[in-house]
PDB file of C-alpha atoms in Angstrom:
ATOM      1  CA  MET F   1      12.737 139.973  34.391  1.00 93.00           C
ATOM      2  CA  ILE F   2      13.217 137.781  37.150  1.00 96.00           C
ATOM      3  CA  ALA F   3      14.252 134.844  36.538  1.00 97.00           C
ATOM      4  CA  VAL F   4      13.482 131.751  39.359  1.00 98.00           C
ATOM      5  CA  LEU F   5      15.444 129.512  39.987  1.00 98.00           C
ATOM      6  CA  CYS F   6      15.288 125.880  41.016  1.00 98.00           C
ATOM      7  CA  PRO F   7      18.304 124.420  42.913  1.00 96.00           C
ATOM      8  CA  GLY F   8      19.894 121.104  41.943  1.00 93.00           C
ATOM      9  CA  GLN F   9      21.099 117.473  44.112  1.00 91.00           C
ATOM     10  CA  GLY F  10      23.695 118.308  47.134  1.00 87.00           C
ATOM     11  CA  ALA F  11      21.817 121.705  48.159  1.00 91.00           C
ATOM     12  CA  GLN F  12      19.724 119.149  50.126  1.00 93.00           C
ATOM     13  CA  ALA F  13      19.715 119.024  54.173  1.00 94.00           C
ATOM     14  CA  PRO F  14      17.943 117.808  57.522  1.00 96.00           C
ATOM     15  CA  GLY F  15      14.912 119.525  58.341  1.00 96.00           C
ATOM     16  CA  MET F  16      14.473 122.333  55.336  1.00 97.00           C
ATOM     17  CA  LEU F  17      10.932 121.628  55.200  1.00 97.00           C
ATOM     18  CA  ALA F  18       9.970 122.375  58.476  1.00 97.00           C
ATOM     19  CA  PRO F  19       8.956 125.565  58.767  1.00 97.00           C
ATOM     20  CA  TRP F  20       7.521 126.455  55.500  1.00 97.00           C
ATOM     21  CA  LEU F  21       4.831 123.244  56.573  1.00 96.00           C
ATOM     22  CA  GLU F  22       3.390 126.290  58.255  1.00 95.00           C
ATOM     23  CA  LEU F  23       2.134 128.058  56.382  1.00 96.00           C
ATOM     24  CA  PRO F  24      -1.693 127.578  55.143  1.00 95.00           C
ATOM     25  CA  GLY F  25      -1.296 124.478  52.565  1.00 93.00           C
ATOM     26  CA  VAL F  26       2.193 123.657  51.808  1.00 96.00           C
ATOM     27  CA  ALA F  27       0.956 120.115  53.835  1.00 95.00           C
ATOM     28  CA  ALA F  28      -1.198 119.270  51.709  1.00 95.00           C
ATOM     29  CA  ARG F  29       0.638 120.486  48.075  1.00 96.00           C
ATOM     30  CA  LEU F  30       3.588 118.553  49.152  1.00 97.00           C
ATOM     31  CA  GLY F  31       1.189 115.442  50.091  1.00 96.00           C
ATOM     32  CA  GLU F  32       0.034 115.640  46.561  1.00 96.00           C
ATOM     33  CA  LEU F  33       3.567 115.765  45.183  1.00 97.00           C
ATOM     34  CA  ALA F  34       4.614 112.673  47.406  1.00 97.00           C
ATOM     35  CA  GLU F  35       1.642 110.704  46.147  1.00 96.00           C
ATOM     36  CA  ALA F  36       2.420 111.704  42.331  1.00 96.00           C
ATOM     37  CA  SER F  37       6.427 110.046  43.947  1.00 96.00           C
ATOM     38  CA  GLY F  38       5.921 107.164  45.577  1.00 95.00           C
ATOM     39  CA  VAL F  39       8.609 109.342  48.219  1.00 96.00           C
ATOM     40  CA  ASP F  40       7.265 109.873  51.621  1.00 97.00           C
ATOM     41  CA  ILE F  41       8.508 113.814  50.970  1.00 97.00           C
ATOM     42  CA  VAL F  42       7.226 115.749  54.187  1.00 97.00           C
ATOM     43  CA  ARG F  43       9.164 112.461  56.124  1.00 97.00           C
ATOM     44  CA  HIS F  44      12.307 113.309  54.503  1.00 97.00           C
ATOM     45  CA  GLY F  45      12.471 116.966  54.422  1.00 97.00           C
ATOM     46  CA  THR F  46      11.790 117.417  58.223  1.00 97.00           C
ATOM     47  CA  SER F  47      13.371 114.889  60.054  1.00 97.00           C
ATOM     48  CA  SER F  48      15.525 112.250  57.756  1.00 97.00           C
ATOM     49  CA  ASP F  49      19.051 112.328  58.871  1.00 96.00           C
ATOM     50  CA  ALA F  50      22.388 113.852  56.404  1.00 94.00           C
ATOM     51  CA  ASP F  51      23.276 110.692  55.001  1.00 92.00           C
ATOM     52  CA  THR F  52      19.689 109.910  54.499  1.00 95.00           C
ATOM     53  CA  ILE F  53      18.820 112.085  51.670  1.00 94.00           C
ATOM     54  CA  ARG F  54      22.216 112.052  50.137  1.00 91.00           C
ATOM     55  CA  ASP F  55      20.455 109.504  48.529  1.00 92.00           C
ATOM     56  CA  THR F  56      20.141 109.672  45.172  1.00 93.00           C
ATOM     57  CA  ALA F  57      16.696 107.636  45.190  1.00 95.00           C
ATOM     58  CA  ILE F  58      15.595 110.311  48.047  1.00 96.00           C
ATOM     59  CA  ALA F  59      17.292 113.434  47.274  1.00 95.00           C
ATOM     60  CA  GLN F  60      16.046 113.872  43.725  1.00 96.00           C
ATOM     61  CA  PRO F  61      12.741 113.770  44.159  1.00 97.00           C
ATOM     62  CA  LEU F  62      12.734 115.656  47.806  1.00 97.00           C
ATOM     63  CA  LEU F  63      14.039 118.269  45.240  1.00 97.00           C
ATOM     64  CA  VAL F  64      12.078 119.268  42.823  1.00 98.00           C
ATOM     65  CA  ALA F  65       9.538 118.381  45.160  1.00 98.00           C
ATOM     66  CA  THR F  66      11.020 121.602  47.966  1.00 98.00           C
ATOM     67  CA  ALA F  67      11.312 123.585  44.571  1.00 98.00           C
ATOM     68  CA  ILE F  68       7.756 123.228  42.501  1.00 98.00           C
ATOM     69  CA  ALA F  69       6.241 123.929  46.465  1.00 97.00           C
ATOM     70  CA  THR F  70       7.711 127.075  47.506  1.00 97.00           C
ATOM     71  CA  GLY F  71       7.826 128.492  44.113  1.00 97.00           C
ATOM     72  CA  ARG F  72       3.904 127.726  43.813  1.00 96.00           C
ATOM     73  CA  GLU F  73       3.605 129.563  47.281  1.00 96.00           C
ATOM     74  CA  LEU F  74       6.254 132.152  46.112  1.00 96.00           C
ATOM     75  CA  LEU F  75       4.328 132.900  42.778  1.00 95.00           C
ATOM     76  CA  GLY F  76       0.647 132.738  44.210  1.00 91.00           C
ATOM     77  CA  GLY F  77      -1.047 130.778  40.110  1.00 86.00           C
ATOM     78  CA  ALA F  78       1.475 132.749  39.028  1.00 92.00           C
ATOM     79  CA  VAL F  79       3.799 131.689  35.246  1.00 93.00           C
ATOM     80  CA  PRO F  80       7.532 133.190  35.717  1.00 95.00           C
ATOM     81  CA  ALA F  81       9.189 135.218  33.318  1.00 95.00           C
ATOM     82  CA  LEU F  82      11.958 133.208  33.034  1.00 98.00           C
ATOM     83  CA  THR F  83      12.482 129.962  35.106  1.00 98.00           C
ATOM     84  CA  ALA F  84      16.000 127.764  34.780  1.00 98.00           C
ATOM     85  CA  GLY F  85      17.219 124.521  36.547  1.00 98.00           C
ATOM     86  CA  HIS F  86      20.289 123.135  37.552  1.00 97.00           C
ATOM     87  CA  SER F  87      20.560 119.310  36.849  1.00 96.00           C
ATOM     88  CA  VAL F  88      17.762 118.005  38.059  1.00 96.00           C
ATOM     89  CA  GLY F  89      16.306 121.167  39.012  1.00 97.00           C
ATOM     90  CA  GLU F  90      15.258 121.511  35.307  1.00 98.00           C
ATOM     91  CA  LEU F  91      12.059 119.649  36.323  1.00 98.00           C
ATOM     92  CA  GLY F  92      11.192 121.676  38.799  1.00 98.00           C
ATOM     93  CA  ALA F  93      11.879 124.592  36.300  1.00 98.00           C
ATOM     94  CA  ALA F  94       9.601 123.094  33.233  1.00 98.00           C
ATOM     95  CA  ALA F  95       6.241 121.698  35.737  1.00 98.00           C
ATOM     96  CA  LEU F  96       6.983 126.264  37.499  1.00 97.00           C
ATOM     97  CA  ALA F  97       6.792 127.247  33.017  1.00 97.00           C
ATOM     98  CA  GLY F  98       4.056 124.804  32.913  1.00 97.00           C
ATOM     99  CA  ALA F  99       5.896 122.847  30.213  1.00 97.00           C
ATOM    100  CA  LEU F 100       4.872 119.586  32.702  1.00 98.00           C
ATOM    101  CA  THR F 101       2.038 118.635  35.165  1.00 97.00           C
ATOM    102  CA  ASP F 102       3.416 118.388  38.464  1.00 97.00           C
ATOM    103  CA  ALA F 103       2.518 115.395  39.258  1.00 97.00           C
ATOM    104  CA  ASP F 104       4.557 114.285  36.252  1.00 98.00           C
ATOM    105  CA  ALA F 105       7.312 116.024  37.258  1.00 98.00           C
ATOM    106  CA  MET F 106       7.298 114.075  39.684  1.00 98.00           C
ATOM    107  CA  ARG F 107       7.137 110.555  38.682  1.00 98.00           C
ATOM    108  CA  LEU F 108       9.369 111.245  36.571  1.00 98.00           C
ATOM    109  CA  VAL F 109      12.699 112.307  39.019  1.00 98.00           C
ATOM    110  CA  THR F 110      11.228 109.400  40.771  1.00 98.00           C
ATOM    111  CA  VAL F 111      12.244 107.033  37.838  1.00 98.00           C
ATOM    112  CA  ARG F 112      16.236 109.454  37.265  1.00 97.00           C
ATOM    113  CA  ALA F 113      16.139 109.114  40.746  1.00 96.00           C
ATOM    114  CA  ASN F 114      16.257 105.906  41.048  1.00 96.00           C
ATOM    115  CA  ALA F 115      18.045 104.839  37.289  1.00 96.00           C
ATOM    116  CA  MET F 116      20.898 107.328  38.322  1.00 95.00           C
ATOM    117  CA  ALA F 117      21.268 105.356  41.485  1.00 93.00           C
ATOM    118  CA  GLU F 118      21.391 101.609  39.842  1.00 94.00           C
ATOM    119  CA  ALA F 119      23.031 103.256  36.530  1.00 93.00           C
ATOM    120  CA  ALA F 120      26.197 104.640  40.063  1.00 91.00           C
ATOM    121  CA  ALA F 121      25.604 101.100  41.627  1.00 91.00           C
ATOM    122  CA  SER F 122      26.268  98.781  38.806  1.00 87.00           C
ATOM    123  CA  SER F 123      29.433 100.802  37.274  1.00 81.00           C
ATOM    124  CA  GLU F 124      32.172 100.903  38.469  1.00 90.00           C
ATOM    125  CA  PRO F 125      33.644 102.521  41.563  1.00 92.00           C
ATOM    126  CA  THR F 126      32.831 106.251  40.181  1.00 94.00           C
ATOM    127  CA  SER F 127      32.595 109.802  41.703  1.00 93.00           C
ATOM    128  CA  MET F 128      32.323 113.651  41.637  1.00 94.00           C
ATOM    129  CA  ALA F 129      34.928 117.072  42.341  1.00 95.00           C
ATOM    130  CA  ALA F 130      34.991 120.143  42.353  1.00 94.00           C
ATOM    131  CA  VAL F 131      37.827 122.167  40.857  1.00 96.00           C
ATOM    132  CA  LEU F 132      37.238 126.167  41.983  1.00 94.00           C
ATOM    133  CA  GLY F 133      39.500 128.468  40.696  1.00 93.00           C
ATOM    134  CA  GLY F 134      42.731 127.838  38.701  1.00 92.00           C
ATOM    135  CA  VAL F 135      43.701 128.691  34.867  1.00 92.00           C
ATOM    136  CA  GLU F 136      40.048 127.337  33.072  1.00 91.00           C
ATOM    137  CA  GLU F 137      42.455 126.106  30.750  1.00 93.00           C
ATOM    138  CA  ASP F 138      44.530 124.083  32.820  1.00 94.00           C
ATOM    139  CA  VAL F 139      42.168 122.508  34.654  1.00 95.00           C
ATOM    140  CA  ALA F 140      40.290 121.674  31.168  1.00 95.00           C
ATOM    141  CA  ALA F 141      43.639 120.202  30.126  1.00 95.00           C
ATOM    142  CA  ALA F 142      44.684 118.021  34.455  1.00 96.00           C
ATOM    143  CA  LEU F 143      40.933 116.691  33.610  1.00 96.00           C
ATOM    144  CA  ALA F 144      41.929 115.215  30.360  1.00 96.00           C
ATOM    145  CA  GLU F 145      44.752 113.924  31.494  1.00 95.00           C
ATOM    146  CA  HIS F 146      43.147 112.164  34.557  1.00 96.00           C
ATOM    147  CA  GLY F 147      39.671 110.932  32.028  1.00 96.00           C
ATOM    148  CA  LEU F 148      37.909 112.856  33.185  1.00 97.00           C
ATOM    149  CA  THR F 149      34.300 115.285  31.790  1.00 96.00           C
ATOM    150  CA  PRO F 150      34.123 117.962  33.188  1.00 96.00           C
ATOM    151  CA  ALA F 151      30.476 117.350  33.810  1.00 96.00           C
ATOM    152  CA  ASN F 152      29.300 120.635  35.157  1.00 95.00           C
ATOM    153  CA  VAL F 153      30.654 124.002  34.186  1.00 95.00           C
ATOM    154  CA  ASN F 154      29.362 126.046  36.538  1.00 94.00           C
ATOM    155  CA  GLY F 155      30.778 129.610  35.896  1.00 92.00           C
ATOM    156  CA  GLY F 156      32.760 131.382  39.033  1.00 83.00           C
ATOM    157  CA  GLY F 157      35.539 129.330  38.234  1.00 88.00           C
ATOM    158  CA  GLN F 158      34.079 126.399  39.411  1.00 92.00           C
ATOM    159  CA  VAL F 159      33.679 123.260  37.399  1.00 95.00           C
ATOM    160  CA  VAL F 160      32.940 119.869  38.858  1.00 96.00           C
ATOM    161  CA  ALA F 161      34.729 116.968  36.983  1.00 97.00           C
ATOM    162  CA  ALA F 162      33.596 113.187  37.132  1.00 96.00           C
ATOM    163  CA  GLY F 163      34.935 109.719  36.164  1.00 96.00           C
ATOM    164  CA  SER F 164      36.051 106.581  37.483  1.00 95.00           C
ATOM    165  CA  LYS F 165      36.377 107.493  41.676  1.00 94.00           C
ATOM    166  CA  ALA F 166      40.323 106.647  41.501  1.00 95.00           C
ATOM    167  CA  ALA F 167      40.818 108.707  38.547  1.00 96.00           C
ATOM    168  CA  ILE F 168      39.333 111.511  41.269  1.00 96.00           C
ATOM    169  CA  GLU F 169      41.399 110.859  44.097  1.00 96.00           C
ATOM    170  CA  ALA F 170      44.616 111.249  41.621  1.00 96.00           C
ATOM    171  CA  LEU F 171      42.557 114.598  41.157  1.00 96.00           C
ATOM    172  CA  VAL F 172      42.667 115.833  44.320  1.00 96.00           C
ATOM    173  CA  ALA F 173      46.437 113.931  45.029  1.00 95.00           C
ATOM    174  CA  ALA F 174      47.438 117.016  42.392  1.00 93.00           C
ATOM    175  CA  PRO F 175      45.289 119.327  41.747  1.00 94.00           C
ATOM    176  CA  PRO F 176      46.169 122.556  38.060  1.00 94.00           C
ATOM    177  CA  ALA F 177      48.082 125.434  39.417  1.00 92.00           C
ATOM    178  CA  ARG F 178      45.979 127.430  41.854  1.00 92.00           C
ATOM    179  CA  ALA F 179      42.886 125.345  42.122  1.00 95.00           C
ATOM    180  CA  ARG F 180      41.140 123.710  45.352  1.00 95.00           C
ATOM    181  CA  VAL F 181      39.857 120.032  44.545  1.00 96.00           C
ATOM    182  CA  ILE F 182      37.368 118.581  46.307  1.00 94.00           C
ATOM    183  CA  GLU F 183      35.049 115.200  46.452  1.00 93.00           C
ATOM    184  CA  LEU F 184      31.596 115.517  46.973  1.00 87.00           C
ATOM    185  CA  GLN F 185      29.939 113.012  48.615  1.00 77.00           C
ATOM    186  CA  VAL F 186      27.747 111.830  45.862  1.00 83.00           C
ATOM    187  CA  ALA F 187      26.286 108.208  44.382  1.00 82.00           C
ATOM    188  CA  GLY F 188      28.752 108.270  41.325  1.00 89.00           C
ATOM    189  CA  ALA F 189      29.437 109.816  38.356  1.00 94.00           C
ATOM    190  CA  PHE F 190      26.298 111.858  37.030  1.00 95.00           C
ATOM    191  CA  HIS F 191      26.070 113.640  34.110  1.00 96.00           C
ATOM    192  CA  THR F 192      29.287 111.415  32.050  1.00 96.00           C
ATOM    193  CA  THR F 193      28.245 108.327  29.675  1.00 95.00           C
ATOM    194  CA  TYR F 194      28.348 106.465  33.243  1.00 95.00           C
ATOM    195  CA  MET F 195      24.489 107.243  33.792  1.00 96.00           C
ATOM    196  CA  ALA F 196      23.963 105.969  29.831  1.00 95.00           C
ATOM    197  CA  PRO F 197      21.412 102.920  31.326  1.00 95.00           C
ATOM    198  CA  ALA F 198      19.361 105.310  33.116  1.00 96.00           C
ATOM    199  CA  VAL F 199      18.934 108.220  30.257  1.00 97.00           C
ATOM    200  CA  ALA F 200      17.027 104.549  28.339  1.00 95.00           C
ATOM    201  CA  ALA F 201      15.283 104.127  31.432  1.00 96.00           C
ATOM    202  CA  LEU F 202      13.794 107.769  31.724  1.00 97.00           C
ATOM    203  CA  ASP F 203      13.294 107.461  27.678  1.00 97.00           C
ATOM    204  CA  ALA F 204      11.180 104.871  28.995  1.00 97.00           C
ATOM    205  CA  ALA F 205       9.047 107.374  31.389  1.00 97.00           C
ATOM    206  CA  ALA F 206       9.013 109.965  29.036  1.00 97.00           C
ATOM    207  CA  GLY F 207       7.520 108.358  26.425  1.00 96.00           C
ATOM    208  CA  VAL F 208       4.224 108.244  28.269  1.00 96.00           C
ATOM    209  CA  THR F 209       4.176 111.677  28.848  1.00 96.00           C
ATOM    210  CA  THR F 210       2.967 114.551  27.374  1.00 96.00           C
ATOM    211  CA  PRO F 211       4.268 117.990  27.848  1.00 97.00           C
ATOM    212  CA  ALA F 212       3.122 120.613  27.149  1.00 98.00           C
ATOM    213  CA  ASP F 213       5.901 124.277  25.445  1.00 98.00           C
ATOM    214  CA  PRO F 214       6.593 126.318  28.582  1.00 98.00           C
ATOM    215  CA  ALA F 215       4.607 129.311  29.042  1.00 97.00           C
ATOM    216  CA  ALA F 216       7.772 130.727  30.358  1.00 96.00           C
ATOM    217  CA  ILE F 217      11.044 131.680  28.700  1.00 98.00           C
ATOM    218  CA  LEU F 218      12.264 127.707  29.565  1.00 98.00           C
ATOM    219  CA  LEU F 219      16.152 127.457  29.993  1.00 98.00           C
ATOM    220  CA  SER F 220      18.102 123.958  29.157  1.00 97.00           C
ATOM    221  CA  ASN F 221      21.479 123.752  31.368  1.00 95.00           C
ATOM    222  CA  ALA F 222      22.518 121.841  28.889  1.00 95.00           C
ATOM    223  CA  ASP F 223      23.854 124.803  26.485  1.00 96.00           C
ATOM    224  CA  GLY F 224      21.518 128.084  27.827  1.00 97.00           C
ATOM    225  CA  ALA F 225      19.334 127.855  25.484  1.00 97.00           C
ATOM    226  CA  GLN F 226      15.642 128.568  25.436  1.00 97.00           C
ATOM    227  CA  VAL F 227      13.289 126.459  24.489  1.00 97.00           C
ATOM    228  CA  ALA F 228       9.627 126.800  23.317  1.00 97.00           C
ATOM    229  CA  ASP F 229       8.893 122.901  22.267  1.00 97.00           C
ATOM    230  CA  GLY F 230       7.940 120.988  25.627  1.00 97.00           C
ATOM    231  CA  ALA F 231       8.512 118.237  23.547  1.00 97.00           C
ATOM    232  CA  ASP F 232      12.165 119.312  23.170  1.00 97.00           C
ATOM    233  CA  ALA F 233      12.488 120.288  26.621  1.00 97.00           C
ATOM    234  CA  LEU F 234      11.730 116.522  27.777  1.00 98.00           C
ATOM    235  CA  ALA F 235      14.262 115.334  25.709  1.00 97.00           C
ATOM    236  CA  ARG F 236      16.725 117.488  26.602  1.00 97.00           C
ATOM    237  CA  ILE F 237      16.041 116.629  29.970  1.00 97.00           C
ATOM    238  CA  VAL F 238      16.388 113.120  28.865  1.00 97.00           C
ATOM    239  CA  ARG F 239      19.324 113.264  27.737  1.00 96.00           C
ATOM    240  CA  GLN F 240      20.747 115.736  30.152  1.00 95.00           C
ATOM    241  CA  VAL F 241      21.338 113.027  32.144  1.00 96.00           C
ATOM    242  CA  ALA F 242      24.123 111.355  30.302  1.00 96.00           C
ATOM    243  CA  ASN F 243      25.126 115.051  29.413  1.00 96.00           C
ATOM    244  CA  PRO F 244      27.526 117.943  30.901  1.00 96.00           C
ATOM    245  CA  VAL F 245      25.580 120.809  32.889  1.00 97.00           C
ATOM    246  CA  ARG F 246      26.423 124.306  31.038  1.00 97.00           C
ATOM    247  CA  TRP F 247      24.962 126.860  34.286  1.00 97.00           C
ATOM    248  CA  ASP F 248      27.665 129.091  32.582  1.00 96.00           C
ATOM    249  CA  LEU F 249      25.386 129.312  29.801  1.00 97.00           C
ATOM    250  CA  CYS F 250      22.497 129.577  31.591  1.00 97.00           C
ATOM    251  CA  MET F 251      23.423 132.616  33.189  1.00 97.00           C
ATOM    252  CA  GLU F 252      25.006 134.149  29.642  1.00 97.00           C
ATOM    253  CA  THR F 253      21.771 133.866  28.443  1.00 98.00           C
ATOM    254  CA  MET F 254      20.230 135.156  31.541  1.00 97.00           C
ATOM    255  CA  LEU F 255      22.426 138.425  31.218  1.00 97.00           C
ATOM    256  CA  GLU F 256      21.714 138.619  27.613  1.00 97.00           C
ATOM    257  CA  LEU F 257      18.461 138.448  27.412  1.00 97.00           C
ATOM    258  CA  GLY F 258      18.104 141.259  29.967  1.00 97.00           C
ATOM    259  CA  VAL F 259      17.632 139.484  33.595  1.00 97.00           C
ATOM    260  CA  THR F 260      16.918 142.218  35.804  1.00 96.00           C
ATOM    261  CA  GLY F 261      16.640 139.932  39.173  1.00 97.00           C
ATOM    262  CA  ILE F 262      17.288 136.257  40.327  1.00 97.00           C
ATOM    263  CA  VAL F 263      14.950 134.275  43.199  1.00 98.00           C
ATOM    264  CA  GLU F 264      16.074 130.688  43.693  1.00 98.00           C
ATOM    265  CA  VAL F 265      13.479 128.403  45.422  1.00 98.00           C
ATOM    266  CA  ALA F 266      13.985 126.026  48.270  1.00 97.00           C
ATOM    267  CA  PRO F 267      16.239 125.054  49.368  1.00 96.00           C
ATOM    268  CA  GLY F 268      18.615 128.153  47.529  1.00 91.00           C
ATOM    269  CA  GLY F 269      21.986 129.327  47.890  1.00 93.00           C
ATOM    270  CA  VAL F 270      23.389 127.777  45.508  1.00 92.00           C
ATOM    271  CA  LEU F 271      22.418 129.077  42.219  1.00 96.00           C
ATOM    272  CA  THR F 272      22.265 132.602  43.567  1.00 96.00           C
ATOM    273  CA  GLY F 273      26.070 132.376  44.762  1.00 93.00           C
ATOM    274  CA  LEU F 274      26.997 131.515  41.788  1.00 93.00           C
ATOM    275  CA  ALA F 275      25.542 134.541  40.271  1.00 95.00           C
ATOM    276  CA  LYS F 276      27.081 136.398  42.848  1.00 92.00           C
ATOM    277  CA  ARG F 277      30.060 135.845  41.222  1.00 89.00           C
ATOM    278  CA  ALA F 278      29.161 135.410  37.927  1.00 92.00           C
ATOM    279  CA  MET F 279      26.397 137.765  37.283  1.00 94.00           C
ATOM    280  CA  LYS F 280      27.584 141.159  39.533  1.00 92.00           C
ATOM    281  CA  GLY F 281      24.851 143.880  40.145  1.00 93.00           C
ATOM    282  CA  VAL F 282      21.928 141.257  39.461  1.00 96.00           C
ATOM    283  CA  PRO F 283      20.219 141.922  42.494  1.00 96.00           C
ATOM    284  CA  ALA F 284      19.513 137.832  44.510  1.00 97.00           C
ATOM    285  CA  VAL F 285      17.114 136.279  46.637  1.00 97.00           C
ATOM    286  CA  ALA F 286      17.771 132.282  47.989  1.00 97.00           C
ATOM    287  CA  LEU F 287      14.788 131.303  49.557  1.00 97.00           C
ATOM    288  CA  LYS F 288      15.496 129.566  52.930  1.00 95.00           C
ATOM    289  CA  THR F 289      12.675 129.483  55.050  1.00 96.00           C
ATOM    290  CA  PRO F 290       9.125 131.635  54.569  1.00 97.00           C
ATOM    291  CA  ASP F 291      10.998 134.184  56.437  1.00 96.00           C
ATOM    292  CA  ASP F 292      12.375 135.055  52.691  1.00 97.00           C
ATOM    293  CA  LEU F 293       9.248 134.995  50.920  1.00 97.00           C
ATOM    294  CA  ALA F 294       9.036 139.059  51.500  1.00 96.00           C
ATOM    295  CA  ALA F 295      11.561 140.001  49.985  1.00 96.00           C
ATOM    296  CA  ALA F 296      11.426 137.805  47.350  1.00 96.00           C
ATOM    297  CA  ARG F 297       8.061 139.054  46.441  1.00 95.00           C
ATOM    298  CA  GLU F 298       9.482 142.276  46.975  1.00 95.00           C
ATOM    299  CA  LEU F 299      11.773 141.522  43.976  1.00 94.00           C
ATOM    300  CA  LEU F 300       8.357 140.101  42.111  1.00 91.00           C
ATOM    301  CA  GLU F 301       6.589 142.637  41.903  1.00 88.00           C
ATOM    302  CA  ALA F 302       9.165 145.353  41.572  1.00 79.00           C
TER     303      ALA F 302
END
């Protein structure tokens, strides 16, 4: 069983779409995704600088479009055996699993991105920080002491804390024992109660969307559960905006189900890196450029 995974915000890089445009049909597919979102995906994926594509309103549609386009290129019309996405990547995974149309996934991610950016701008200054290493109990105690939320529990000794910027800065200044804390360049405290206004906006958009039951095993990053009902999958995507991502539980489920390989669609690297630490021995291929397609297809065929 091969898992096809979609990365989340922060995985984007300037020029990441440029080599993919050399493949027949990719530009047309990206054009359709851009039309559905109202975001110039090709321009931002080829010529926009790092600061531009860090903007939540641009980063999220860009990442979902990249995941869908490169996932379709890899799969060639087939449905993956299992798919999952980290944070906003869950919309790309839902599309690859057939729970959402590509157009609906792009429409929803645009609403999500704009609503999250607006929620971040309207609250007190907030931020996020990666906590690397340390003892799990010590990290949890430090976050609780500062009133921070473990917004992403990524496994492999990595937790992303979120909350007020002042609390994040205090955590950076006094990290838990044997841990490093790195503040992230993000617009706000995603996957916390600060994002509650964005949940309402996305819920309204989801209300006029008709999902289908997934044709693949689709994992929810809320708890690593298999989601077989399309309406449930969509509801989880909505709630996820203001609730933590439990990628550690997704990896546990993959191991329990007997996943034998992982392919991370573009811009690949983050999730395969986590898997190397938490899913030791499971071969993984990250799609960074079209040159990686041969290895990914070989893994799928094997």
